[in-house]
Amino acid sequence: MEWHLSFFLVFCFSFVFSFACDTITPTQSISDGQTIVSSFQSFELGFFSPGKSQNRYLGIWFKSSPESVVWVANRNNPIIDSTGVLSISKDGNLVLLNQIQSIIWSSNISGVAEDPVAQLLDSGNLVLRKNISVNSGSYLWQSFDYPSDTMLAGMKLGWNLTTGQQLYLTSWKSTDDPSPGNFTYNLDILGLPQLVIYKGSMKWSRTGPLNGIYVGATPNVANMVFNPIMVFNPDEMYYMYRPVSDNIVTLLKLNQSGSLERLIWNKNTAEWKVLYSMPYDTCDIYGRCGGNAICSVSKSPICNCLTGFVPK
Ligand SMILES: *[C@@H]1O[C@H](CO)[C@@H](O)[C@H](O)[C@H]1NC(C)=O
Ligand SMILES: *[C@@H]1O[C@H](CO)[C@@H](O)[C@H](O)[C@H]1NC(C)=O
Ligand SMILES: *[C@@H]1O[C@H](CO)[C@@H](O)[C@H](O)[C@H]1NC(C)=O
Ligand SMILES: *[C@@H]1O[C@H](CO)[C@@H](O)[C@H](O)[C@H]1NC(C)=O
Ligand SMILES: *[C@@H]1O[C@H](CO)[C@@H](O)[C@H](O)[C@H]1NC(C)=O
């Protein structure tokens, strides 16, 4: 851990007069082993190896919980050694290069900015903006537009209706492999808007219709932790949430077995606690009992026919 810390300090100190430690400029890059940290120390960006894997990925994690990776850039394209470098290319994009300078991952936008800077915000959002002195809050690119398996406060889940771009969560394949797994968490907007977990193209679990007060089957306890926000207008339709207070750190994670977990950070024990998860119970699994049947977790078997029907 010590080499890691000293790397970080060296990196920061050498730029302390002109730049913050949360920023990458065209003349600075981050090599494997170096990191940048958001201004209030909430998030860190750098290279990591998940689980037992030796592969290297560029990711963002909670500074106080480095195991909790919330975003991965090169999910599909690991670097096999520690020669990775994140920098800003001549055309103004954030690029991740390997030893032979080939592009492993890129923010891949057109429309070059003169002196672009990338900044890791305290929300966990990595943003690319025009220049160091202009911070209008509008970004050329942002990691929040490319979710991995984790929805942080302030992220959108839903649709840009102008472009048809959909923002949704995709599970990791396994603890050792962040490439896309079998499950996604989407805002379905055909019919009554619903948040649905899919397994491949099949509905796996619905989490209920949205009503602006709470999200369907979400247990009531949630409302003491976060406020759900639903936005439906001609330009976009999305779901978002904000914690009820600044002291609360919470996230939504779609895990590799298809469960959506609402986690809350316990500062005293320095651990994540699962507040609830979905499917909330086996009855939430989509089509668990088929048509004309009632699902009840407290009964055995859990599926019972509606009056007048017999089991198939
Ligand atoms: C960048 O985007 C273009 C068009 O969307 C795509 O064809 C290309 O493969 C992308 N390049 C990278 C490095 O992702
Ligand atoms: C940033 O952009 C503004 C407006 O375009 C310009 O006036 C300023 O000189 C730029 N600053 C730097 C450091 O490039
Ligand atoms: C994804 O689903 C397929 C088919 O059900 C299964 O064979 C595969 O093992 C699953 N992959 C993961 C990572 O669970
Ligand atoms: C939809 O995407 C376009 C292109 O990226 C962007 O200009 C526009 O602001 C987006 N709309 C909303 C409502 O975010
Ligand atoms: C996914 O979440 C469920 C519910 O919290 C939990 O039981 C399960 O162990 C988790 N799976 C993994 C692989 O973490």
Tab-separated table of C-alpha atoms and ligand atoms in Angstrom:
chain	number	residue	atom	x	y	z
A	1	MET	CA	0.000	0.000	0.000
A	2	GLU	CA	2.872	2.374	0.711
A	3	TRP	CA	4.175	2.563	-2.822
A	4	HIS	CA	0.667	3.334	-3.898
A	5	LEU	CA	0.406	6.250	-1.486
A	6	SER	CA	3.784	7.715	-2.370
A	7	PHE	CA	2.986	7.547	-6.063
A	8	PHE	CA	-0.148	9.483	-5.416
A	9	LEU	CA	1.588	12.150	-3.373
A	10	VAL	CA	4.354	12.659	-5.919
A	11	PHE	CA	1.794	12.985	-8.619
A	12	CYS	CA	-0.195	15.514	-6.669
A	13	PHE	CA	2.613	17.628	-5.314
A	14	SER	CA	4.254	18.206	-8.649
A	15	PHE	CA	1.102	19.852	-9.906
A	16	VAL	CA	-0.095	21.382	-6.704
A	17	PHE	CA	0.428	24.959	-7.824
A	18	SER	CA	-1.532	24.780	-10.998
A	19	PHE	CA	-3.890	21.812	-10.791
A	20	ALA	CA	-5.973	19.891	-8.370
A	21	CYS	CA	-5.388	16.189	-7.719
A	22	ASP	CA	-8.723	15.301	-9.238
A	23	THR	CA	-7.824	16.432	-12.734
A	24	ILE	CA	-6.072	15.172	-15.859
A	25	THR	CA	-4.896	17.675	-18.463
A	26	PRO	CA	-3.385	17.158	-21.932
A	27	THR	CA	0.093	17.333	-20.403
A	28	GLN	CA	-0.592	14.897	-17.562
A	29	SER	CA	-1.460	11.256	-17.708
A	30	ILE	CA	-2.102	8.506	-15.188
A	31	SER	CA	-0.034	5.342	-15.313
A	32	ASP	CA	-0.875	2.068	-13.630
A	33	GLY	CA	-0.145	2.619	-9.929
A	34	GLN	CA	-1.112	6.283	-9.965
A	35	THR	CA	-4.575	7.533	-9.076
A	36	ILE	CA	-6.591	10.707	-8.911
A	37	VAL	CA	-8.994	11.412	-6.044
A	38	SER	CA	-12.127	13.553	-6.083
A	39	SER	CA	-11.979	16.839	-4.172
A	40	PHE	CA	-13.720	15.651	-1.000
A	41	GLN	CA	-11.997	12.247	-1.053
A	42	SER	CA	-15.106	10.276	-1.927
A	43	PHE	CA	-13.921	8.532	-5.085
A	44	GLU	CA	-10.652	7.382	-6.585
A	45	LEU	CA	-9.809	6.575	-10.203
A	46	GLY	CA	-7.018	4.259	-11.247
A	47	PHE	CA	-6.086	0.752	-12.324
A	48	PHE	CA	-7.210	-2.384	-10.515
A	49	SER	CA	-7.441	-6.172	-10.852
A	50	PRO	CA	-10.817	-7.624	-9.867
A	51	GLY	CA	-10.977	-10.691	-7.587
A	52	LYS	CA	-8.429	-13.316	-8.562
A	53	SER	CA	-7.836	-11.851	-12.000
A	54	GLN	CA	-4.402	-10.592	-13.069
A	55	ASN	CA	-5.933	-8.368	-15.754
A	56	ARG	CA	-5.820	-4.618	-15.325
A	57	TYR	CA	-8.851	-2.374	-15.704
A	58	LEU	CA	-9.319	1.362	-15.392
A	59	GLY	CA	-12.041	2.020	-12.847
A	60	ILE	CA	-13.578	4.271	-10.226
A	61	TRP	CA	-14.062	3.062	-6.653
A	62	PHE	CA	-15.001	4.441	-3.241
A	63	LYS	CA	-11.866	5.828	-1.610
A	64	SER	CA	-12.949	4.407	1.735
A	65	SER	CA	-13.858	1.040	0.188
A	66	PRO	CA	-11.493	0.215	-2.696
A	67	GLU	CA	-13.206	-3.161	-3.198
A	68	SER	CA	-16.322	-1.287	-4.271
A	69	VAL	CA	-15.678	-0.553	-7.914
A	70	VAL	CA	-18.536	1.523	-9.308
A	71	TRP	CA	-17.426	2.025	-12.909
A	72	VAL	CA	-15.094	0.282	-15.346
A	73	ALA	CA	-13.839	1.844	-18.570
A	74	ASN	CA	-12.358	-1.119	-20.441
A	75	ARG	CA	-14.844	-3.800	-19.333
A	76	ASN	CA	-14.498	-5.735	-22.564
A	77	ASN	CA	-10.861	-5.100	-23.169
A	78	PRO	CA	-8.554	-5.822	-20.240
A	79	ILE	CA	-4.897	-4.839	-20.202
A	80	ILE	CA	-2.768	-7.903	-19.534
A	81	ASP	CA	0.110	-6.093	-17.825
A	82	SER	CA	0.680	-2.923	-15.833
A	83	THR	CA	1.689	-0.690	-18.727
A	84	GLY	CA	-1.700	1.002	-19.115
A	85	VAL	CA	-1.815	4.790	-19.341
A	86	LEU	CA	-4.831	7.098	-19.264
A	87	SER	CA	-4.294	10.393	-21.052
A	88	ILE	CA	-5.960	13.018	-23.195
A	89	SER	CA	-5.277	12.525	-26.881
A	90	LYS	CA	-4.583	15.207	-29.496
A	91	ASP	CA	-8.205	15.089	-30.615
A	92	GLY	CA	-9.358	15.870	-27.080
A	93	ASN	CA	-10.585	12.422	-26.101
A	94	LEU	CA	-9.790	10.499	-22.949
A	95	VAL	CA	-7.855	7.453	-24.119
A	96	LEU	CA	-6.513	4.376	-22.430
A	97	LEU	CA	-3.375	3.060	-24.092
A	98	ASN	CA	-1.387	-0.124	-23.605
A	99	GLN	CA	2.336	-0.744	-23.942
A	100	ILE	CA	2.342	-0.548	-27.734
A	101	GLN	CA	0.214	2.604	-27.702
A	102	SER	CA	-2.869	0.953	-29.104
A	103	ILE	CA	-6.187	2.304	-27.920
A	104	ILE	CA	-7.761	-0.037	-25.370
A	105	TRP	CA	-10.643	2.309	-24.616
A	106	SER	CA	-11.662	5.840	-25.613
A	107	SER	CA	-14.322	8.387	-24.710
A	108	ASN	CA	-14.729	8.471	-28.484
A	109	ILE	CA	-16.449	11.791	-29.036
A	110	SER	CA	-16.059	14.117	-31.965
A	111	GLY	CA	-15.867	17.879	-31.633
A	112	VAL	CA	-12.433	18.765	-30.410
A	113	ALA	CA	-11.900	21.080	-27.473
A	114	GLU	CA	-8.848	23.307	-27.250
A	115	ASP	CA	-7.546	22.516	-23.797
A	116	PRO	CA	-9.778	19.761	-22.442
A	117	VAL	CA	-9.561	18.535	-18.870
A	118	ALA	CA	-10.911	15.399	-17.285
A	119	GLN	CA	-12.047	15.637	-13.700
A	120	LEU	CA	-13.234	13.077	-11.194
A	121	LEU	CA	-16.150	14.711	-9.408
A	122	ASP	CA	-17.129	13.958	-5.847
A	123	SER	CA	-20.321	12.315	-7.144
A	124	GLY	CA	-18.188	9.578	-8.742
A	125	ASN	CA	-18.735	11.038	-12.215
A	126	LEU	CA	-15.667	11.266	-14.451
A	127	VAL	CA	-16.219	14.204	-16.791
A	128	LEU	CA	-14.438	15.670	-19.767
A	129	ARG	CA	-14.904	19.385	-20.204
A	130	LYS	CA	-13.650	22.191	-22.402
A	131	ASN	CA	-10.955	23.780	-20.309
A	132	ILE	CA	-9.661	24.149	-16.824
A	133	SER	CA	-11.062	27.616	-16.182
A	134	VAL	CA	-14.487	27.181	-17.711
A	135	ASN	CA	-16.759	25.048	-15.586
A	136	SER	CA	-20.257	25.600	-16.826
A	137	GLY	CA	-21.462	22.214	-15.641
A	138	SER	CA	-21.864	21.042	-19.218
A	139	TYR	CA	-19.641	18.197	-20.282
A	140	LEU	CA	-18.246	16.880	-23.545
A	141	TRP	CA	-18.422	13.389	-22.089
A	142	GLN	CA	-19.279	11.843	-18.710
A	143	SER	CA	-18.951	8.356	-17.248
A	144	PHE	CA	-22.499	8.652	-15.818
A	145	ASP	CA	-23.698	8.230	-19.424
A	146	TYR	CA	-22.017	4.813	-19.572
A	147	PRO	CA	-23.140	2.923	-16.465
A	148	SER	CA	-21.551	-0.362	-15.418
A	149	ASP	CA	-23.336	-2.420	-12.739
A	150	THR	CA	-23.745	0.394	-10.209
A	151	MET	CA	-26.157	3.305	-10.000
A	152	LEU	CA	-24.805	6.131	-7.851
A	153	ALA	CA	-26.834	9.055	-6.521
A	154	GLY	CA	-27.414	11.543	-9.341
A	155	MET	CA	-27.045	8.996	-12.159
A	156	LYS	CA	-29.875	8.611	-14.655
A	157	LEU	CA	-31.435	5.301	-15.608
A	158	GLY	CA	-33.668	5.615	-18.646
A	159	TRP	CA	-33.946	7.162	-22.068
A	160	ASN	CA	-32.756	10.161	-24.032
A	161	LEU	CA	-35.788	10.378	-26.328
A	162	THR	CA	-34.013	12.625	-28.849
A	163	THR	CA	-31.259	10.149	-29.603
A	164	GLY	CA	-32.939	6.953	-28.405
A	165	GLN	CA	-29.914	6.303	-26.195
A	166	GLN	CA	-30.734	4.120	-23.222
A	167	LEU	CA	-28.869	4.165	-19.917
A	168	TYR	CA	-29.093	0.900	-18.010
A	169	LEU	CA	-27.063	-1.262	-15.640
A	170	THR	CA	-25.336	-4.454	-16.750
A	171	SER	CA	-24.115	-7.032	-14.252
A	172	TRP	CA	-20.511	-8.190	-14.181
A	173	LYS	CA	-19.849	-11.670	-15.523
A	174	SER	CA	-18.208	-12.699	-12.252
A	175	THR	CA	-16.254	-11.241	-9.328
A	176	ASP	CA	-13.111	-11.753	-11.412
A	177	ASP	CA	-14.509	-10.412	-14.666
A	178	PRO	CA	-16.289	-7.061	-15.116
A	179	SER	CA	-17.300	-7.776	-18.712
A	180	PRO	CA	-21.089	-7.723	-19.269
A	181	GLY	CA	-22.926	-10.606	-17.601
A	182	ASN	CA	-26.441	-11.942	-18.159
A	183	PHE	CA	-28.482	-9.334	-16.326
A	184	THR	CA	-29.533	-5.774	-17.075
A	185	TYR	CA	-31.645	-3.284	-15.146
A	186	ASN	CA	-33.767	-1.116	-17.425
A	187	LEU	CA	-36.505	1.457	-17.434
A	188	ASP	CA	-39.206	-0.053	-19.667
A	189	ILE	CA	-41.253	2.704	-21.261
A	190	LEU	CA	-43.631	0.708	-23.421
A	191	GLY	CA	-46.862	0.928	-21.482
A	192	LEU	CA	-46.716	1.974	-17.864
A	193	PRO	CA	-43.079	2.847	-17.111
A	194	GLN	CA	-41.485	0.098	-15.040
A	195	LEU	CA	-38.030	-0.716	-13.777
A	196	VAL	CA	-37.293	-4.262	-14.849
A	197	ILE	CA	-34.408	-6.678	-14.365
A	198	TYR	CA	-33.801	-8.658	-17.550
A	199	LYS	CA	-31.932	-11.910	-17.938
A	200	GLY	CA	-30.774	-11.663	-21.534
A	201	SER	CA	-33.888	-10.595	-23.416
A	202	MET	CA	-36.278	-12.188	-20.909
A	203	LYS	CA	-37.967	-10.249	-18.147
A	204	TRP	CA	-36.559	-11.581	-14.894
A	205	SER	CA	-38.091	-9.408	-12.219
A	206	ARG	CA	-40.116	-6.258	-12.238
A	207	THR	CA	-39.668	-3.811	-9.436
A	208	GLY	CA	-43.050	-2.239	-9.935
A	209	PRO	CA	-44.607	0.700	-11.725
A	210	LEU	CA	-43.283	4.138	-10.965
A	211	ASN	CA	-45.509	6.560	-9.168
A	212	GLY	CA	-43.123	9.295	-8.125
A	213	ILE	CA	-43.570	8.593	-4.429
A	214	TYR	CA	-41.796	5.297	-4.252
A	215	VAL	CA	-40.737	2.736	-6.789
A	216	GLY	CA	-43.268	-0.058	-6.864
A	217	ALA	CA	-42.318	-2.937	-4.630
A	218	THR	CA	-39.445	-1.038	-2.996
A	219	PRO	CA	-39.826	-1.582	0.743
A	220	ASN	CA	-40.861	1.542	2.651
A	221	VAL	CA	-37.620	1.640	4.626
A	222	ALA	CA	-36.035	3.056	1.490
A	223	ASN	CA	-37.707	6.393	1.966
A	224	MET	CA	-35.638	7.072	5.073
A	225	VAL	CA	-32.493	6.694	2.986
A	226	PHE	CA	-33.108	8.183	-0.440
A	227	ASN	CA	-35.611	10.146	-2.478
A	228	PRO	CA	-36.525	8.629	-5.829
A	229	ILE	CA	-36.892	11.099	-8.688
A	230	MET	CA	-38.900	10.372	-11.812
A	231	VAL	CA	-38.586	12.611	-14.833
A	232	PHE	CA	-40.900	12.242	-17.810
A	233	ASN	CA	-40.783	14.932	-20.482
A	234	PRO	CA	-40.601	15.037	-24.301
A	235	ASP	CA	-36.787	14.971	-24.203
A	236	GLU	CA	-36.112	12.278	-21.668
A	237	MET	CA	-37.578	9.706	-19.327
A	238	TYR	CA	-35.523	8.553	-16.413
A	239	TYR	CA	-35.296	7.373	-12.847
A	240	MET	CA	-32.791	8.884	-10.431
A	241	TYR	CA	-32.374	9.078	-6.657
A	242	ARG	CA	-30.763	11.332	-4.072
A	243	PRO	CA	-29.897	10.391	-0.493
A	244	VAL	CA	-32.069	12.178	2.080
A	245	SER	CA	-28.963	13.692	3.683
A	246	ASP	CA	-25.344	14.347	2.738
A	247	ASN	CA	-24.213	11.947	5.452
A	248	ILE	CA	-25.801	8.990	3.714
A	249	VAL	CA	-23.765	7.046	1.183
A	250	THR	CA	-25.921	4.612	-0.750
A	251	LEU	CA	-25.857	2.840	-4.092
A	252	LEU	CA	-27.813	0.391	-6.208
A	253	LYS	CA	-25.886	-2.563	-7.580
A	254	LEU	CA	-27.024	-5.237	-10.041
A	255	ASN	CA	-24.979	-8.224	-8.967
A	256	GLN	CA	-23.827	-11.144	-11.078
A	257	SER	CA	-26.657	-13.410	-9.911
A	258	GLY	CA	-29.293	-10.929	-11.060
A	259	SER	CA	-30.138	-9.367	-7.719
A	260	LEU	CA	-30.452	-5.650	-7.417
A	261	GLU	CA	-28.978	-4.683	-4.070
A	262	ARG	CA	-29.582	-1.400	-2.272
A	263	LEU	CA	-26.448	-0.878	-0.207
A	264	ILE	CA	-25.756	1.673	2.480
A	265	TRP	CA	-22.325	2.523	3.875
A	266	ASN	CA	-21.920	2.163	7.597
A	267	LYS	CA	-19.206	4.627	8.596
A	268	ASN	CA	-18.759	3.126	12.082
A	269	THR	CA	-18.003	-0.392	10.907
A	270	ALA	CA	-16.634	0.693	7.500
A	271	GLU	CA	-18.879	-1.865	5.811
A	272	TRP	CA	-21.678	-1.974	3.290
A	273	LYS	CA	-25.030	-3.130	4.557
A	274	VAL	CA	-27.662	-4.583	2.237
A	275	LEU	CA	-30.766	-2.544	2.972
A	276	TYR	CA	-32.896	-4.694	0.678
A	277	SER	CA	-32.503	-6.589	-2.544
A	278	MET	CA	-34.697	-7.499	-5.468
A	279	PRO	CA	-36.195	-9.840	-6.452
A	280	TYR	CA	-37.515	-9.030	-2.976
A	281	ASP	CA	-38.766	-12.568	-2.649
A	282	THR	CA	-39.213	-15.482	-5.030
A	283	CYS	CA	-42.625	-14.163	-6.074
A	284	ASP	CA	-40.969	-11.183	-7.749
A	285	ILE	CA	-39.374	-13.456	-10.339
A	286	TYR	CA	-41.284	-12.651	-13.496
A	287	GLY	CA	-43.856	-15.262	-14.467
A	288	ARG	CA	-42.823	-17.415	-11.492
A	289	CYS	CA	-46.223	-19.047	-11.257
A	290	GLY	CA	-47.498	-18.635	-14.820
A	291	GLY	CA	-50.917	-17.248	-15.681
A	292	ASN	CA	-54.027	-17.655	-13.534
A	293	ALA	CA	-51.999	-18.337	-10.412
A	294	ILE	CA	-51.294	-16.501	-7.196
A	295	CYS	CA	-47.811	-16.405	-5.783
A	296	SER	CA	-47.415	-16.328	-2.025
A	297	VAL	CA	-44.047	-16.626	-0.286
A	298	SER	CA	-45.649	-17.714	2.957
A	299	LYS	CA	-47.309	-20.743	1.345
A	300	SER	CA	-45.851	-24.044	0.252
A	301	PRO	CA	-45.964	-24.605	-2.672
A	302	ILE	CA	-45.681	-20.873	-3.337
A	303	CYS	CA	-47.864	-21.028	-6.466
A	304	ASN	CA	-51.599	-21.534	-6.100
A	305	CYS	CA	-54.268	-21.460	-8.730
A	306	LEU	CA	-56.909	-18.804	-8.903
A	307	THR	CA	-60.333	-20.178	-8.034
A	308	GLY	CA	-61.682	-22.163	-10.980
A	309	PHE	CA	-58.270	-23.172	-12.399
A	310	VAL	CA	-56.234	-26.331	-11.913
A	311	PRO	CA	-52.438	-26.677	-12.007
A	312	LYS	CA	-50.921	-27.509	-15.415
B	1	LIG	C1	-15.899	5.207	-31.903
B	1	LIG	O1	-17.221	5.371	-32.428
B	1	LIG	C2	-17.347	4.947	-33.754
B	1	LIG	C3	-18.730	5.336	-34.259
B	1	LIG	O2	-19.671	5.360	-33.235
B	1	LIG	C4	-17.086	3.450	-33.831
B	1	LIG	O3	-17.214	3.001	-35.164
B	1	LIG	C5	-15.669	3.164	-33.330
B	1	LIG	O4	-15.439	1.777	-33.297
B	1	LIG	C6	-15.476	3.744	-31.937
B	1	LIG	N1	-14.074	3.641	-31.564
B	1	LIG	C7	-13.668	3.229	-30.362
B	1	LIG	C8	-12.186	3.213	-30.138
B	1	LIG	O5	-14.447	2.888	-29.478
B	2	LIG	C1	-10.898	28.655	-21.504
B	2	LIG	O1	-11.919	29.057	-22.391
B	2	LIG	C2	-12.242	30.451	-22.275
B	2	LIG	C3	-13.465	30.718	-23.145
B	2	LIG	O2	-13.408	30.034	-24.354
B	2	LIG	C4	-11.025	31.275	-22.688
B	2	LIG	O3	-11.314	32.641	-22.552
B	2	LIG	C5	-9.868	30.901	-21.752
B	2	LIG	O4	-8.693	31.554	-22.189
B	2	LIG	C6	-9.618	29.404	-21.777
B	2	LIG	N1	-8.639	29.096	-20.746
B	2	LIG	C7	-7.657	28.218	-20.959
B	2	LIG	C8	-6.742	27.985	-19.811
B	2	LIG	O5	-7.520	27.630	-22.011
B	3	LIG	C1	-25.557	-16.735	-18.668
B	3	LIG	O1	-26.649	-17.545	-19.043
B	3	LIG	C2	-26.298	-18.683	-19.794
B	3	LIG	C3	-27.589	-19.386	-20.215
B	3	LIG	O2	-28.503	-19.446	-19.144
B	3	LIG	C4	-25.388	-19.587	-18.950
B	3	LIG	O3	-24.994	-20.699	-19.709
B	3	LIG	C5	-24.162	-18.795	-18.526
B	3	LIG	O4	-23.366	-19.571	-17.667
B	3	LIG	C6	-24.573	-17.529	-17.819
B	3	LIG	N1	-23.407	-16.712	-17.571
B	3	LIG	C7	-23.087	-16.270	-16.362
B	3	LIG	C8	-21.865	-15.440	-16.285
B	3	LIG	O5	-23.751	-16.516	-15.355
B	4	LIG	C1	-29.734	13.654	-25.612
B	4	LIG	O1	-28.501	13.394	-26.271
B	4	LIG	C2	-28.030	14.474	-27.053
B	4	LIG	C3	-26.805	13.997	-27.780
B	4	LIG	O2	-25.871	13.460	-26.894
B	4	LIG	C4	-27.758	15.667	-26.163
B	4	LIG	O3	-27.326	16.768	-26.948
B	4	LIG	C5	-29.017	16.038	-25.408
B	4	LIG	O4	-28.723	17.058	-24.481
B	4	LIG	C6	-29.562	14.825	-24.665
B	4	LIG	N1	-30.829	15.175	-24.084
B	4	LIG	C7	-31.018	15.181	-22.776
B	4	LIG	C8	-32.368	15.597	-22.346
B	4	LIG	O5	-30.135	14.865	-21.991
B	5	LIG	C1	-26.513	-10.983	-5.024
B	5	LIG	O1	-27.419	-10.401	-4.107
B	5	LIG	C2	-28.177	-11.324	-3.358
B	5	LIG	C3	-29.142	-10.524	-2.512
B	5	LIG	O2	-28.488	-9.601	-1.695
B	5	LIG	C4	-27.246	-12.185	-2.509
B	5	LIG	O3	-28.001	-13.139	-1.819
B	5	LIG	C5	-26.248	-12.882	-3.426
B	5	LIG	O4	-25.307	-13.592	-2.640
B	5	LIG	C6	-25.520	-11.877	-4.272
B	5	LIG	N1	-24.691	-12.564	-5.226
B	5	LIG	C7	-23.405	-12.278	-5.384
B	5	LIG	C8	-22.691	-13.099	-6.365
B	5	LIG	O5	-22.859	-11.397	-4.742
